[in-house]
Amino acid sequence: QMTQSPSSLSASVGDRVTFTCRASQYISTFLHWYQQRPGKAPRLLIYAASSLQSGVPSRFSGSGSGTDFTLTISSLQPEDSATYYCQQSFSTPFTFGPGTKVDV
Amino acid sequence: QVQLVESGGGVVQPGKSLRLSCAASGFAFGAYGVHWVRQAPGKGLEWVALVSHDGSNKYYSDSVKGRFSISRDNSKNMVYLQMRSLRPEDTAVFHCARDVGTATTGQGYGMDVWGQGTTVTVSS
């Protein structure tokens, strides 16, 4: 089971925002973050807890290991309005968190 | 360019079957695991199934185990999802997605390429 908090947030351009994701059991660093804009396919932002996917802006960063993880956007931009999901791939069945909806 | 394109969705009655296809192009298809992920209307993402790079290992969510079957044909750069005994709660957009790794160990390394999805509606 994956949990995410908050479920939604509203912030301003330039703000620093942090989301959290918690696993119900140990998952090492098999934790990935995705961004999904309305009507679009998800996009991988961070893999293996802290590795930035190629082409993703450097304002996105991830940290954590074990059961507790965070995604940080250092300076929020208008195009960051989206829902953010964490996903564990330590063991099957793989699971996604319920998501954090961000309104900029 | 690197892409995945799903097809095969549609409207189907409860209890019937449907097969989804995922066509890959622009990369060394046989080197990567491939997932199916679905999203019910207005809901979050749900992982459905994973096939390893060579098709030898397959994994399923509890909600579809025994009803869905994932397979691949590396000679055609295709992945399939055979769905049987469909239920209204299977209604969703189904995406195929490439794993960063081979998926031979039952662990994944992130899904870095996604298709736009194909819609499955299960209704009488």
Short mmCIF file of C-alpha atoms in Angstrom, two decimals:
data_model
loop_
_atom_site.label_atom_id
_atom_site.label_comp_id
_atom_site.label_asym_id
_atom_site.label_seq_id
_atom_site.Cartn_x
_atom_site.Cartn_y
_atom_site.Cartn_z
CA GLN A 1 0.00 0.00 0.00
CA MET A 2 1.18 3.45 -0.94
CA THR A 3 -0.12 6.63 0.64
CA GLN A 4 0.49 10.21 -0.49
CA SER A 5 0.03 13.52 1.20
CA PRO A 6 -1.40 15.98 0.77
CA SER A 7 -4.18 14.82 -1.56
CA SER A 8 -4.22 18.26 -3.13
CA LEU A 9 -2.57 21.61 -2.78
CA SER A 10 -2.71 25.07 -4.25
CA ALA A 11 0.44 27.16 -4.52
CA SER A 12 1.85 30.13 -6.40
CA VAL A 13 4.40 30.44 -9.15
CA GLY A 14 7.86 30.36 -7.63
CA ASP A 15 6.84 28.49 -4.49
CA ARG A 16 8.79 25.51 -3.23
CA VAL A 17 6.48 22.54 -2.70
CA THR A 18 7.09 19.11 -1.24
CA PHE A 19 4.92 16.01 -1.47
CA THR A 20 5.32 12.87 0.52
CA CYS A 21 4.80 9.21 -0.29
CA ARG A 22 4.85 6.41 2.25
CA ALA A 23 5.01 2.69 1.66
CA SER A 24 3.42 0.26 4.09
CA GLN A 25 6.53 -1.91 3.96
CA TYR A 26 10.18 -1.65 3.01
CA ILE A 27 10.75 -0.94 -0.70
CA SER A 28 14.41 0.17 -0.72
CA THR A 29 14.64 2.82 -3.46
CA PHE A 30 12.24 1.13 -5.88
CA LEU A 31 10.09 4.26 -5.87
CA HIS A 32 9.24 6.40 -8.88
CA TRP A 33 7.34 9.65 -9.41
CA TYR A 34 5.05 10.48 -12.33
CA GLN A 35 3.30 13.63 -13.46
CA GLN A 36 -0.04 13.40 -15.22
CA ARG A 37 -1.73 16.38 -16.81
CA PRO A 38 -5.46 16.11 -17.62
CA GLY A 39 -6.14 13.97 -20.65
CA LYS A 40 -2.50 12.99 -21.03
CA ALA A 41 -0.45 9.90 -20.36
CA PRO A 42 1.72 9.88 -17.24
CA ARG A 43 5.30 11.12 -17.51
CA LEU A 44 8.19 9.71 -15.52
CA LEU A 45 9.89 12.44 -13.48
CA ILE A 46 12.06 10.62 -10.95
CA TYR A 47 13.12 6.97 -10.90
CA ALA A 48 14.84 4.99 -8.18
CA ALA A 49 13.73 7.56 -5.60
CA SER A 50 16.19 10.28 -6.55
CA SER A 51 17.34 9.97 -10.19
CA LEU A 52 16.08 12.67 -12.52
CA GLN A 53 14.65 11.29 -15.75
CA SER A 54 16.24 12.66 -18.90
CA GLY A 55 14.53 15.81 -20.14
CA VAL A 56 12.85 16.63 -16.83
CA PRO A 57 13.58 20.11 -15.49
CA SER A 58 16.07 20.28 -12.63
CA ARG A 59 13.54 21.98 -10.35
CA PHE A 60 12.17 18.47 -9.70
CA SER A 61 14.01 16.35 -7.15
CA GLY A 62 13.31 13.23 -5.15
CA SER A 63 14.67 11.72 -1.97
CA GLY A 64 14.09 8.91 0.47
CA SER A 65 14.57 5.21 0.93
CA GLY A 66 12.93 2.39 2.82
CA THR A 67 9.38 3.55 3.40
CA ASP A 68 9.38 7.36 3.27
CA PHE A 69 9.91 9.44 0.16
CA THR A 70 9.54 13.02 -0.97
CA LEU A 71 9.19 14.86 -4.26
CA THR A 72 10.15 18.52 -4.28
CA ILE A 73 9.54 21.19 -6.88
CA SER A 74 11.96 23.98 -6.05
CA SER A 75 10.24 26.78 -7.97
CA LEU A 76 6.71 26.02 -9.10
CA GLN A 77 5.81 26.88 -12.69
CA PRO A 78 2.36 27.19 -14.30
CA GLU A 79 2.94 24.04 -16.35
CA ASP A 80 3.40 22.05 -13.12
CA SER A 81 -0.36 21.98 -12.61
CA ALA A 82 -1.00 18.25 -12.65
CA THR A 83 -1.50 15.19 -10.51
CA TYR A 84 1.63 13.54 -9.14
CA TYR A 85 1.76 9.81 -8.42
CA CYS A 86 4.33 7.71 -6.65
CA GLN A 87 4.73 4.04 -7.56
CA GLN A 88 6.62 1.18 -5.95
CA SER A 89 8.28 -1.54 -8.04
CA PHE A 90 10.07 -3.45 -5.28
CA SER A 91 7.68 -6.37 -5.51
CA THR A 92 4.62 -7.33 -7.47
CA PRO A 93 1.87 -6.39 -7.51
CA PHE A 94 3.31 -2.98 -8.18
CA THR A 95 1.22 -0.19 -6.69
CA PHE A 96 0.62 3.49 -7.26
CA GLY A 97 -0.23 6.01 -4.62
CA PRO A 98 -3.58 7.82 -4.85
CA GLY A 99 -1.93 10.97 -6.17
CA THR A 100 -1.44 14.60 -5.18
CA LYS A 101 -3.27 17.16 -7.30
CA VAL A 102 -1.39 20.43 -7.68
CA ASP A 103 -3.03 23.67 -8.73
CA VAL A 104 -0.70 26.52 -9.63
CA GLN B 1 10.87 8.26 -32.51
CA VAL B 2 10.41 6.08 -29.46
CA GLN B 3 6.74 5.31 -29.07
CA LEU B 4 4.08 2.89 -27.95
CA VAL B 5 0.65 2.80 -29.57
CA GLU B 6 -2.27 0.90 -28.08
CA SER B 7 -5.26 -0.46 -29.94
CA GLY B 8 -8.13 -2.88 -29.49
CA GLY B 9 -10.31 -1.02 -27.02
CA GLY B 10 -14.05 -0.77 -27.36
CA VAL B 11 -17.41 -1.44 -25.75
CA VAL B 12 -17.96 -4.99 -24.56
CA GLN B 13 -20.62 -6.74 -22.51
CA PRO B 14 -19.87 -8.11 -19.05
CA GLY B 15 -18.44 -11.60 -19.18
CA LYS B 16 -17.02 -11.16 -22.68
CA SER B 17 -13.42 -11.03 -23.84
CA LEU B 18 -11.23 -8.44 -25.52
CA ARG B 19 -7.61 -8.34 -26.64
CA LEU B 20 -5.56 -5.17 -26.46
CA SER B 21 -2.42 -4.62 -28.52
CA CYS B 22 0.58 -2.38 -27.98
CA ALA B 23 2.85 -1.62 -30.93
CA ALA B 24 6.38 -0.44 -30.16
CA SER B 25 8.76 1.44 -32.43
CA GLY B 26 11.97 3.44 -32.32
CA PHE B 27 13.88 1.35 -29.78
CA ALA B 28 15.32 -2.12 -29.13
CA PHE B 29 12.01 -3.62 -28.06
CA GLY B 30 13.38 -6.97 -26.94
CA ALA B 31 15.56 -5.35 -24.27
CA TYR B 32 12.75 -3.99 -22.11
CA GLY B 33 9.92 -5.16 -19.91
CA VAL B 34 6.47 -3.81 -20.73
CA HIS B 35 3.58 -3.00 -18.40
CA TRP B 36 -0.12 -2.45 -18.76
CA VAL B 37 -1.52 0.28 -16.51
CA ARG B 38 -5.15 1.36 -16.41
CA GLN B 39 -7.08 4.36 -15.22
CA ALA B 40 -10.80 4.21 -14.52
CA PRO B 41 -12.78 7.38 -15.27
CA GLY B 42 -11.92 10.05 -12.72
CA LYS B 43 -9.67 7.69 -10.76
CA GLY B 44 -5.96 7.16 -10.23
CA LEU B 45 -3.50 4.87 -11.92
CA GLU B 46 -3.69 1.10 -11.37
CA TRP B 47 -0.90 -1.26 -12.39
CA VAL B 48 -2.30 -4.29 -14.23
CA ALA B 49 0.45 -6.54 -15.57
CA LEU B 50 4.11 -6.81 -16.56
CA VAL B 51 5.94 -9.02 -19.03
CA SER B 52 9.72 -9.38 -18.98
CA HIS B 53 11.86 -8.51 -21.97
CA ASP B 54 11.86 -12.04 -23.34
CA GLY B 55 8.32 -12.98 -22.32
CA SER B 56 9.47 -15.61 -19.84
CA ASN B 57 8.19 -13.84 -16.72
CA LYS B 58 4.71 -12.43 -16.26
CA TYR B 59 3.17 -10.68 -13.28
CA TYR B 60 -0.39 -9.57 -12.53
CA SER B 61 -2.40 -7.47 -10.12
CA ASP B 62 -4.71 -9.38 -7.82
CA SER B 63 -7.73 -7.77 -9.46
CA VAL B 64 -7.00 -9.33 -12.86
CA LYS B 65 -5.09 -12.50 -12.01
CA GLY B 66 -6.74 -15.49 -13.64
CA ARG B 67 -8.77 -13.33 -16.03
CA PHE B 68 -6.12 -11.36 -17.93
CA SER B 69 -3.07 -12.67 -19.74
CA ILE B 70 -0.10 -10.63 -20.95
CA SER B 71 2.14 -11.77 -23.78
CA ARG B 72 4.59 -10.38 -26.30
CA ASP B 73 5.95 -11.13 -29.75
CA ASN B 74 9.43 -9.67 -30.08
CA SER B 75 9.54 -10.51 -33.79
CA LYS B 76 6.66 -8.08 -34.30
CA ASN B 77 7.49 -5.54 -31.55
CA MET B 78 4.09 -6.18 -30.01
CA VAL B 79 2.65 -6.70 -26.53
CA TYR B 80 -0.84 -8.03 -25.93
CA LEU B 81 -3.32 -8.08 -23.07
CA GLN B 82 -5.96 -10.78 -23.39
CA MET B 83 -8.87 -9.91 -21.12
CA ARG B 84 -11.55 -12.47 -20.25
CA SER B 85 -14.62 -12.45 -18.01
CA LEU B 86 -14.73 -8.68 -18.18
CA ARG B 87 -16.55 -6.78 -15.45
CA PRO B 88 -17.98 -3.26 -15.34
CA GLU B 89 -15.18 -2.32 -12.92
CA ASP B 90 -12.65 -3.08 -15.69
CA THR B 91 -13.87 0.03 -17.54
CA ALA B 92 -10.80 2.21 -17.97
CA VAL B 93 -8.21 3.70 -20.27
CA PHE B 94 -5.48 1.09 -20.68
CA HIS B 95 -1.91 2.28 -21.26
CA CYS B 96 1.10 0.19 -22.15
CA ALA B 97 4.39 1.47 -20.74
CA ARG B 98 8.04 0.52 -21.14
CA ASP B 99 10.02 -0.39 -18.06
CA VAL B 100 13.48 1.12 -17.78
CA GLY B 101 14.82 -2.43 -17.22
CA THR B 102 14.29 -5.97 -18.42
CA ALA B 103 11.88 -6.97 -15.61
CA THR B 104 13.35 -10.46 -15.34
CA THR B 105 13.67 -10.26 -11.55
CA GLY B 106 10.12 -9.18 -10.81
CA GLN B 107 11.30 -5.69 -9.91
CA GLY B 108 10.83 -2.60 -12.02
CA TYR B 109 12.93 0.46 -12.62
CA GLY B 110 10.31 3.00 -13.64
CA MET B 111 8.09 3.38 -16.71
CA ASP B 112 9.75 5.84 -19.05
CA VAL B 113 7.72 5.54 -22.25
CA TRP B 114 3.92 5.51 -22.28
CA GLY B 115 1.30 5.12 -24.95
CA GLN B 116 -1.70 7.42 -25.10
CA GLY B 117 -4.04 4.62 -24.14
CA THR B 118 -7.04 2.73 -25.48
CA THR B 119 -10.46 2.89 -23.85
CA VAL B 120 -12.29 -0.20 -22.66
CA THR B 121 -15.91 0.10 -21.61
CA VAL B 122 -17.65 -2.88 -20.08
CA SER B 123 -21.40 -2.37 -20.13
CA SER B 124 -24.55 -4.20 -21.06
#
